[in-house]
Short mmCIF file of N, CA, C and O in Angstrom, two decimals:
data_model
loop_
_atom_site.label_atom_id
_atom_site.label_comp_id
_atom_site.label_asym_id
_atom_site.label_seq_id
_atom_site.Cartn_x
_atom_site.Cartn_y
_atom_site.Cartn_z
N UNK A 1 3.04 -4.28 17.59
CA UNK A 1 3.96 -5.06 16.79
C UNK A 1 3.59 -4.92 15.31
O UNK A 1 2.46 -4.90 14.82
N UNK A 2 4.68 -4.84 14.75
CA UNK A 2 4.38 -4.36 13.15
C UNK A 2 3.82 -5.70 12.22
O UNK A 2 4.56 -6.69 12.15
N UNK A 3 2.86 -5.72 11.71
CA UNK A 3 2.73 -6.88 10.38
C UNK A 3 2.51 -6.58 8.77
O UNK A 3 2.48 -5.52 8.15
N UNK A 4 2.44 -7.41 8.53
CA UNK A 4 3.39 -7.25 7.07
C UNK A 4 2.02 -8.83 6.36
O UNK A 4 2.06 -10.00 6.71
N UNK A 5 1.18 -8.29 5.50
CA UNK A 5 -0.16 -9.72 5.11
C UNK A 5 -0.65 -9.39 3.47
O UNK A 5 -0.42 -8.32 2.91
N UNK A 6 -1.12 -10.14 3.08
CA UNK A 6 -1.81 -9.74 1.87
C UNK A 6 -3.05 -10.07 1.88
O UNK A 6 -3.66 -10.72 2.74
N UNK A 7 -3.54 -9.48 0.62
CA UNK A 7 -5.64 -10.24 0.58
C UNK A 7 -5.41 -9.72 -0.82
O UNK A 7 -4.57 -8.96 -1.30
N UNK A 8 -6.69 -10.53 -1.44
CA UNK A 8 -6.62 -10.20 -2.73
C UNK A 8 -8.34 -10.25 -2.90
O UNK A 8 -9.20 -11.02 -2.46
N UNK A 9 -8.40 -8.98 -3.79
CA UNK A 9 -9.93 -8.57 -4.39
C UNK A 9 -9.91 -9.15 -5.73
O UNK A 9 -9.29 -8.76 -6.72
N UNK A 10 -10.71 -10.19 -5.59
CA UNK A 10 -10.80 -10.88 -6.79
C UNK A 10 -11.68 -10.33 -8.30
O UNK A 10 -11.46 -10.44 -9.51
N UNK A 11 -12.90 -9.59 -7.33
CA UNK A 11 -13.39 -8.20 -8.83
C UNK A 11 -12.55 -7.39 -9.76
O UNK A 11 -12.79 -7.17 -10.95
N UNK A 12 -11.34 -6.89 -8.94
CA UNK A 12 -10.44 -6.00 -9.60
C UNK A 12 -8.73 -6.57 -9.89
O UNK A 12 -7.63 -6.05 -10.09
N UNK A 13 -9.25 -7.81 -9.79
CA UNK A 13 -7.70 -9.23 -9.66
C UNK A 13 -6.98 -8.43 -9.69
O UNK A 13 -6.48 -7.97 -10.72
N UNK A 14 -6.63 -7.85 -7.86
CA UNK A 14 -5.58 -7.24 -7.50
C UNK A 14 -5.14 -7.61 -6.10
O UNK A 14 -6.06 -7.95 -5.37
N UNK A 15 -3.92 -7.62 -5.57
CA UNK A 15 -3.32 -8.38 -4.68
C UNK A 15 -3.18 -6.83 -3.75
O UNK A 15 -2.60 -5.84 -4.21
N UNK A 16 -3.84 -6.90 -2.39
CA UNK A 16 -3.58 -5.41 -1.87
C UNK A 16 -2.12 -5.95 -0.57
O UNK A 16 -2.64 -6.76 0.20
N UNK A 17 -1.04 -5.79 -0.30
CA UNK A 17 -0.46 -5.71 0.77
C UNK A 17 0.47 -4.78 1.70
O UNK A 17 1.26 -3.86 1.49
N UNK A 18 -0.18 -5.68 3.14
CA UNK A 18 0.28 -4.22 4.26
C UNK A 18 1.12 -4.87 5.20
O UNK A 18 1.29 -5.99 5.68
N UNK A 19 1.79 -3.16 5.32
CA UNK A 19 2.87 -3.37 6.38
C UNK A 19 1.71 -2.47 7.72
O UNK A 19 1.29 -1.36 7.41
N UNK A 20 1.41 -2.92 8.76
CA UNK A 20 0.26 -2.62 9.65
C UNK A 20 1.27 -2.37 11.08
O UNK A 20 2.22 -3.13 11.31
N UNK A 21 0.84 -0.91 12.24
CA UNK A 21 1.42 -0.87 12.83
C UNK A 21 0.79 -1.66 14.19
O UNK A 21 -0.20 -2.35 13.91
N UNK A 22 1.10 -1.67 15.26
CA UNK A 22 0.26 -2.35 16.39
C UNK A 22 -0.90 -2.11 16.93
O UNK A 22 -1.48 -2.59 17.91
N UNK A 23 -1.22 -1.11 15.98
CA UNK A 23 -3.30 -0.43 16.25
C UNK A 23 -4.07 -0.94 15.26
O UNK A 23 -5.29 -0.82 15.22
N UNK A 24 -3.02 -1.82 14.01
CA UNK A 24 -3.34 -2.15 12.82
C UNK A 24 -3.83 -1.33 11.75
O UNK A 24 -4.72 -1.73 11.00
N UNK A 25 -3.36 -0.35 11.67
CA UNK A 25 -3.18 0.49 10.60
C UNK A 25 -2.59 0.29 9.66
O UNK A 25 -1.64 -0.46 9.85
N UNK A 26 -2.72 0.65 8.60
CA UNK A 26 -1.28 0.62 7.43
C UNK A 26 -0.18 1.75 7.49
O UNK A 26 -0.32 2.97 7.47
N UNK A 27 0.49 1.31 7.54
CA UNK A 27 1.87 2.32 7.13
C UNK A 27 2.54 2.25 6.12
O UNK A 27 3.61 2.83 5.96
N UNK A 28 1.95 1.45 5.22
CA UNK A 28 2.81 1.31 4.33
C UNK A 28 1.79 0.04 2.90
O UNK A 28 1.69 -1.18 3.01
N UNK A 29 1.50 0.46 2.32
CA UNK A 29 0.52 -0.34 1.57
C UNK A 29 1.20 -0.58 0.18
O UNK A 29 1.75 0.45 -0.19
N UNK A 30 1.33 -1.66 -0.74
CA UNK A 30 1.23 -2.18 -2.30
C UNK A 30 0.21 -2.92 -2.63
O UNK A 30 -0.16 -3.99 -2.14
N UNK A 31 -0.38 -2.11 -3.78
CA UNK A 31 -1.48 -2.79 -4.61
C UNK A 31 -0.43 -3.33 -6.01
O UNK A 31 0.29 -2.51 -6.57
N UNK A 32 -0.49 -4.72 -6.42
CA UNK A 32 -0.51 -5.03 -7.50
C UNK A 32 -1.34 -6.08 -8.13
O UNK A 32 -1.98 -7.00 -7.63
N UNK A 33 -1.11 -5.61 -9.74
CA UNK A 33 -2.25 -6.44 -10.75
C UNK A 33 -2.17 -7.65 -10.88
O UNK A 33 -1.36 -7.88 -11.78
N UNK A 34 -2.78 -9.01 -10.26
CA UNK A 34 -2.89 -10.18 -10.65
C UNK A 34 -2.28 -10.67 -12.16
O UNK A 34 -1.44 -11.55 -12.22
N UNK A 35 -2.82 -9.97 -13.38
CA UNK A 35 -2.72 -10.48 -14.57
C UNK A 35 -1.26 -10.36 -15.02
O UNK A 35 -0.62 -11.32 -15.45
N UNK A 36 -0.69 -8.90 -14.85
CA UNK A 36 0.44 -8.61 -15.28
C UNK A 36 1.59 -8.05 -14.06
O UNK A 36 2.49 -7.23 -14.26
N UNK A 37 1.29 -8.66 -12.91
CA UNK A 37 2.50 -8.07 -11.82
C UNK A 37 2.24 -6.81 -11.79
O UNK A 37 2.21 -6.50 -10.60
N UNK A 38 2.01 -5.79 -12.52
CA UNK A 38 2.06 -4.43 -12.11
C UNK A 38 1.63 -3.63 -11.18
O UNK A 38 0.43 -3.49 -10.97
N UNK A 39 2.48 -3.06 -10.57
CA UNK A 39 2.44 -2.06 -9.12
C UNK A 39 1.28 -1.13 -9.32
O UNK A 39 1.34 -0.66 -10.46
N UNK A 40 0.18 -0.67 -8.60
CA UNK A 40 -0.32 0.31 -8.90
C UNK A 40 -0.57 1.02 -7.46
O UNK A 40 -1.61 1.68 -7.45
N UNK A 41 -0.24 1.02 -6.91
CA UNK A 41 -0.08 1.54 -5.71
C UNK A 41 1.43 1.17 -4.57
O UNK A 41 1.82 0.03 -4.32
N UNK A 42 2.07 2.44 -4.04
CA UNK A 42 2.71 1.76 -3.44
C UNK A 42 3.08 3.71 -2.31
O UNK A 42 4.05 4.46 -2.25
N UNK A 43 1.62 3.73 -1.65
CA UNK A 43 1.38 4.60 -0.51
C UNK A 43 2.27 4.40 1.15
O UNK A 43 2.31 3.28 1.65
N UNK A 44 2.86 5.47 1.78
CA UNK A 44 3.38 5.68 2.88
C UNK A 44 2.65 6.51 3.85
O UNK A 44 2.61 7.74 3.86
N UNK A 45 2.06 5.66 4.70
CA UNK A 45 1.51 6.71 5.95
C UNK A 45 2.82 7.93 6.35
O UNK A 45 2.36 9.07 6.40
N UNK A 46 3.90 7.86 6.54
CA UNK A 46 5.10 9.09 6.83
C UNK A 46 4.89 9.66 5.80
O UNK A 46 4.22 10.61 6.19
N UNK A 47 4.98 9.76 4.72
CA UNK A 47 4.54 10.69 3.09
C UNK A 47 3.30 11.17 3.23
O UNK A 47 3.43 12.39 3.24
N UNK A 48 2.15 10.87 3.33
CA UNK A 48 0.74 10.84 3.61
C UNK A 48 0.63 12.74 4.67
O UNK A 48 0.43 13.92 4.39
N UNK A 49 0.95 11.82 6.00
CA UNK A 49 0.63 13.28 7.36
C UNK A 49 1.94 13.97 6.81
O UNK A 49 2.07 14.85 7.67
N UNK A 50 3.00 14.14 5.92
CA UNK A 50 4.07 15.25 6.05
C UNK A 50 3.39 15.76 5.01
O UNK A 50 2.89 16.81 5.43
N UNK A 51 3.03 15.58 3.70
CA UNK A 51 2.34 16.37 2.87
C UNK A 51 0.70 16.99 3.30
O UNK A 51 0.20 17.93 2.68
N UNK A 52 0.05 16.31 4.39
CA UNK A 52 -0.82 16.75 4.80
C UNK A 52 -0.47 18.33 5.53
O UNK A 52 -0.85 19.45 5.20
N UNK A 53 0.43 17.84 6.69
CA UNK A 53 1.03 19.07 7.09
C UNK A 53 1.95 20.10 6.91
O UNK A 53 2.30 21.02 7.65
N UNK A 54 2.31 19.72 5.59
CA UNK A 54 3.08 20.63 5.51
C UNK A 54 3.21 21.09 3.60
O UNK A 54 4.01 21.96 3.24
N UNK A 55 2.70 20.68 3.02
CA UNK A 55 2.30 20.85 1.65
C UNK A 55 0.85 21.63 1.06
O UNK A 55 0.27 22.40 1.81
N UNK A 56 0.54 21.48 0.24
CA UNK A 56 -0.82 22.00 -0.69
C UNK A 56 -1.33 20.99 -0.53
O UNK A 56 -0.84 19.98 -0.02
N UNK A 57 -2.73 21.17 -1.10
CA UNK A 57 -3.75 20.11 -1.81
C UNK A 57 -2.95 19.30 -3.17
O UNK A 57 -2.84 18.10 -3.41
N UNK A 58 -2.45 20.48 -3.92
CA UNK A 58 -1.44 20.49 -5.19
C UNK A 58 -0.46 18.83 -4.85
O UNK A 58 -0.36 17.67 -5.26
N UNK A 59 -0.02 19.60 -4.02
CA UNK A 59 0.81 18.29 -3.69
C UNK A 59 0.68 16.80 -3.40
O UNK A 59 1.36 15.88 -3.86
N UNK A 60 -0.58 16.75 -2.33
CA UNK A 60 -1.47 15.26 -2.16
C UNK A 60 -1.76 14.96 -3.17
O UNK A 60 -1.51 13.79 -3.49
N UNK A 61 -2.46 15.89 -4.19
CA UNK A 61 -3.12 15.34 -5.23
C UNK A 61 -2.06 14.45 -6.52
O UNK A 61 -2.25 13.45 -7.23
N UNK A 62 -0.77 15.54 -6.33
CA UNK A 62 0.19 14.70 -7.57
C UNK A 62 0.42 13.48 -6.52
O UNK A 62 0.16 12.49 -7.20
N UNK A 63 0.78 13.04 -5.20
CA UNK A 63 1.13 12.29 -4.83
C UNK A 63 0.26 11.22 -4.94
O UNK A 63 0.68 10.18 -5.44
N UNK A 64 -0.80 11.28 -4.58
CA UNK A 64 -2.45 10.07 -4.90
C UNK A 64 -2.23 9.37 -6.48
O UNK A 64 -2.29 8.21 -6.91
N UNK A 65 -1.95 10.67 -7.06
CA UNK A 65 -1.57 10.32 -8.45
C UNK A 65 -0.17 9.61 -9.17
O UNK A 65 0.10 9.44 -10.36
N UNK A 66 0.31 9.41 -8.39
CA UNK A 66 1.90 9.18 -8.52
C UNK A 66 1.91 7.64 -7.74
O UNK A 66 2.19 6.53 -8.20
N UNK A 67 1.58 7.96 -6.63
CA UNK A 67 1.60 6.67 -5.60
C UNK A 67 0.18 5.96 -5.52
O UNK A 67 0.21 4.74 -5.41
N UNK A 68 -0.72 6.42 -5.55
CA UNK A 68 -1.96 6.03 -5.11
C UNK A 68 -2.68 6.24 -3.76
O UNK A 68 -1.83 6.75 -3.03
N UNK A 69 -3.56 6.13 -3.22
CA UNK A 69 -4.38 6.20 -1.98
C UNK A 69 -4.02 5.17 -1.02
O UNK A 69 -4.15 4.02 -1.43
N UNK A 70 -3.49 5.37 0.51
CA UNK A 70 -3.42 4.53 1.29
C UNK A 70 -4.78 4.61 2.20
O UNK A 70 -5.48 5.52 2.64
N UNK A 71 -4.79 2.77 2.27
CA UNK A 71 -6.04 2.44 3.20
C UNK A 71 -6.42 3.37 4.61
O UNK A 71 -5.65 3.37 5.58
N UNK A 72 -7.39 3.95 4.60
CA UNK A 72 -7.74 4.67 5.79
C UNK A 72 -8.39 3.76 7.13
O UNK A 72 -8.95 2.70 6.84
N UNK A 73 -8.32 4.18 8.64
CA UNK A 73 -8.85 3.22 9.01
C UNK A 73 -8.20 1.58 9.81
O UNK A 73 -7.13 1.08 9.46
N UNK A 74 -8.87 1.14 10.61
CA UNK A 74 -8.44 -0.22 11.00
C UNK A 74 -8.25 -1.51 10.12
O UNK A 74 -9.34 -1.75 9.59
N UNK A 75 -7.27 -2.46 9.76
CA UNK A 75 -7.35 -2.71 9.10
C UNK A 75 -7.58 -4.44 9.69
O UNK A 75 -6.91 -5.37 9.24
N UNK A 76 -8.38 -4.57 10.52
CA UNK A 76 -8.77 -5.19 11.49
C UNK A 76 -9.65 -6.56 10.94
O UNK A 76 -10.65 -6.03 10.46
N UNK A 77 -9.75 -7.49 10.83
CA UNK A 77 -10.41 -8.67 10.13
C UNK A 77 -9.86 -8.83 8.58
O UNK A 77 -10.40 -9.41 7.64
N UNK A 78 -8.68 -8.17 8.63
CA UNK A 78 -7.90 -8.80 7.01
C UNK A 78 -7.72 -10.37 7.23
O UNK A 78 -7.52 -11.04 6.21
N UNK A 79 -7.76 -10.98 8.37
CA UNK A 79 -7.48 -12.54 8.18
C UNK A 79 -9.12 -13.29 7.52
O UNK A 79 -9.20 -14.43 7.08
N UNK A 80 -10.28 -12.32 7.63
CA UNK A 80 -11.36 -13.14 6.75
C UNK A 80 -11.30 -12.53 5.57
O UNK A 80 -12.48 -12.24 5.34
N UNK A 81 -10.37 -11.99 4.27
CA UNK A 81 -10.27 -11.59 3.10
C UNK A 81 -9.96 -13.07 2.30
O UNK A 81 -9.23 -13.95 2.74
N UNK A 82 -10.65 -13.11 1.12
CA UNK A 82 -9.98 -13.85 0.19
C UNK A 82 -8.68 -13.98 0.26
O UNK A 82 -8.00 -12.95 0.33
N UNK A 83 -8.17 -15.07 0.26
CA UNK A 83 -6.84 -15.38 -0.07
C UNK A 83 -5.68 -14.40 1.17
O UNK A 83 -4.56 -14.00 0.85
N UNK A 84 -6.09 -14.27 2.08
CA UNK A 84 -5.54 -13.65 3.17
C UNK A 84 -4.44 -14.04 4.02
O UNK A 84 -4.58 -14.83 4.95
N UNK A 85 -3.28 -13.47 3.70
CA UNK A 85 -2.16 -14.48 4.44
C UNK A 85 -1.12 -13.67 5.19
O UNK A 85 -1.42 -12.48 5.04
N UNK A 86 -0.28 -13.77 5.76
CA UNK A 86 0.72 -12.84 6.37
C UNK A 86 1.67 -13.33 5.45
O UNK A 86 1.65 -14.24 4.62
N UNK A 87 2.37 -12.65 5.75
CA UNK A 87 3.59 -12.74 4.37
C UNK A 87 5.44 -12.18 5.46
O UNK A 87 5.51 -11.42 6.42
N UNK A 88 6.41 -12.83 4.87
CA UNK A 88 7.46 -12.12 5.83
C UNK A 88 7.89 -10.97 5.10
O UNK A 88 7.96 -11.08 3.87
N UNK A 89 8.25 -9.70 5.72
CA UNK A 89 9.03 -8.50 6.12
C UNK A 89 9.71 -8.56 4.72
O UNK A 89 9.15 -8.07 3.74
N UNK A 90 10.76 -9.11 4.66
CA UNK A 90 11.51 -9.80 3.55
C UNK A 90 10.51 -9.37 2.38
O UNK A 90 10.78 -8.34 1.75
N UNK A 91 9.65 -9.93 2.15
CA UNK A 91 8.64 -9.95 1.14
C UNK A 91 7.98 -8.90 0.80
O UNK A 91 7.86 -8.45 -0.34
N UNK A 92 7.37 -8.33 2.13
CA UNK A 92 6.96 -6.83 1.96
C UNK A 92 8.03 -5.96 1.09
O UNK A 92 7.66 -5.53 0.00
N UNK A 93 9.28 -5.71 1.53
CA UNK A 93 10.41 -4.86 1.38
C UNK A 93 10.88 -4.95 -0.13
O UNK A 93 11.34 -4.00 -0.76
N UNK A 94 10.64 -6.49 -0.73
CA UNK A 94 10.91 -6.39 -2.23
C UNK A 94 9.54 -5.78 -2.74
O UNK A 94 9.55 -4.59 -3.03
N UNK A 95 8.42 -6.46 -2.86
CA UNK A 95 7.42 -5.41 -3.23
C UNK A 95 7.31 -4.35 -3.44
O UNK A 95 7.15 -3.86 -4.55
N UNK A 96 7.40 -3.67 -2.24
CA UNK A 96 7.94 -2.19 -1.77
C UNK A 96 8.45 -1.30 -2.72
O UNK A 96 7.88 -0.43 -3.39
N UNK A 97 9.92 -1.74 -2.65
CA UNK A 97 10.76 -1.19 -3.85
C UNK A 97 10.66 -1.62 -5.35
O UNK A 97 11.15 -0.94 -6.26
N UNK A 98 10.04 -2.68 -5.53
CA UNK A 98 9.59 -2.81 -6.76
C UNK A 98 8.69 -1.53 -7.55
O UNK A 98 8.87 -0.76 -8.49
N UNK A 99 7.47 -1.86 -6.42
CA UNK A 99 6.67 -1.06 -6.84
C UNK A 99 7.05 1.05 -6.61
O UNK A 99 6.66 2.04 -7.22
N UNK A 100 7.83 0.86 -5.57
CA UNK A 100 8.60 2.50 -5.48
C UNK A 100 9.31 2.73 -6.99
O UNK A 100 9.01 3.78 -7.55
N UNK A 101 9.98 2.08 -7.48
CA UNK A 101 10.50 1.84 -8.53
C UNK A 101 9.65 2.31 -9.51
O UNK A 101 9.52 3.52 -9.74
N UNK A 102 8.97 1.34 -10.20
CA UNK A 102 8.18 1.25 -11.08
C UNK A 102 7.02 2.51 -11.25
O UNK A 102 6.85 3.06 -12.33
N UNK A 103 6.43 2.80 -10.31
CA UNK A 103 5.66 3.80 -10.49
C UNK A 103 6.45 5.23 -10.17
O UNK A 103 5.97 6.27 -10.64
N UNK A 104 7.51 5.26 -9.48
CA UNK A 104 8.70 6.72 -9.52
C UNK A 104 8.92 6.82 -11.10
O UNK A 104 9.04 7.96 -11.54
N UNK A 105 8.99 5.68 -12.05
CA UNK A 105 9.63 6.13 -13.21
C UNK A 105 8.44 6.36 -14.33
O UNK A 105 8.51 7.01 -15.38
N UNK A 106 7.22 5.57 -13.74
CA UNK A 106 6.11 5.16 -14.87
C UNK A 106 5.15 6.73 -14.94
O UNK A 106 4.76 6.97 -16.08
N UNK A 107 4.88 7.42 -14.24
CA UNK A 107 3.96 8.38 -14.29
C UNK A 107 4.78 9.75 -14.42
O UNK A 107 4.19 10.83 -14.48
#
């Protein structure tokens, strides 16, 4: 079952949130900046393995750079993170495109 939560790293006052599939993975991750709202990440596991398989290094690399790095890994005990909450679908999806937005036009 798909979930959709946030946590926030209070060292780098940044809000990380995931859309997680039923192994709890991310599929879909937004990092933004506490101070000023700004998106700085907004990574797709489907973008991720199609440029893996089927692109350059060239390519991951503008994409890391463009989108940022998605969380590798289980994402398994996000309910003991600072400020750790599930969040609805709804919520994810504006994020999402906010941040698709914002960093498609910013870099």
């Amino acid at each position: 079952m798909t979930s959709w939560f946030r946590t926030y790293y209070e060292d780098e006052d940044l809000w990380l949130c995931f859309e997680a599939d039923d192994e709890g993975w991310a599929v879909r991750q937004v990092e933004v900046r506490g101070a000023d709202s700004k998106p700085v990440t907004a990574a797709c596991l489907e973008e991720v393995l199609h440029l893996r398989d089927h692109a350059d290094l060239a390519a991951m690399d503008w994409y890391e750079r463009q989108y940022g790095v998605l969380a590798e890994g289980s994402l398994d005990g996000w309910q003991e993170q600072p400020h750790a909450a599930g969040i609805p679908a709804a919520e994810f999806e504006r994020l999402w495109a906010e941040a698709r937005r914002t960093l498609g036009a910013s870099r």
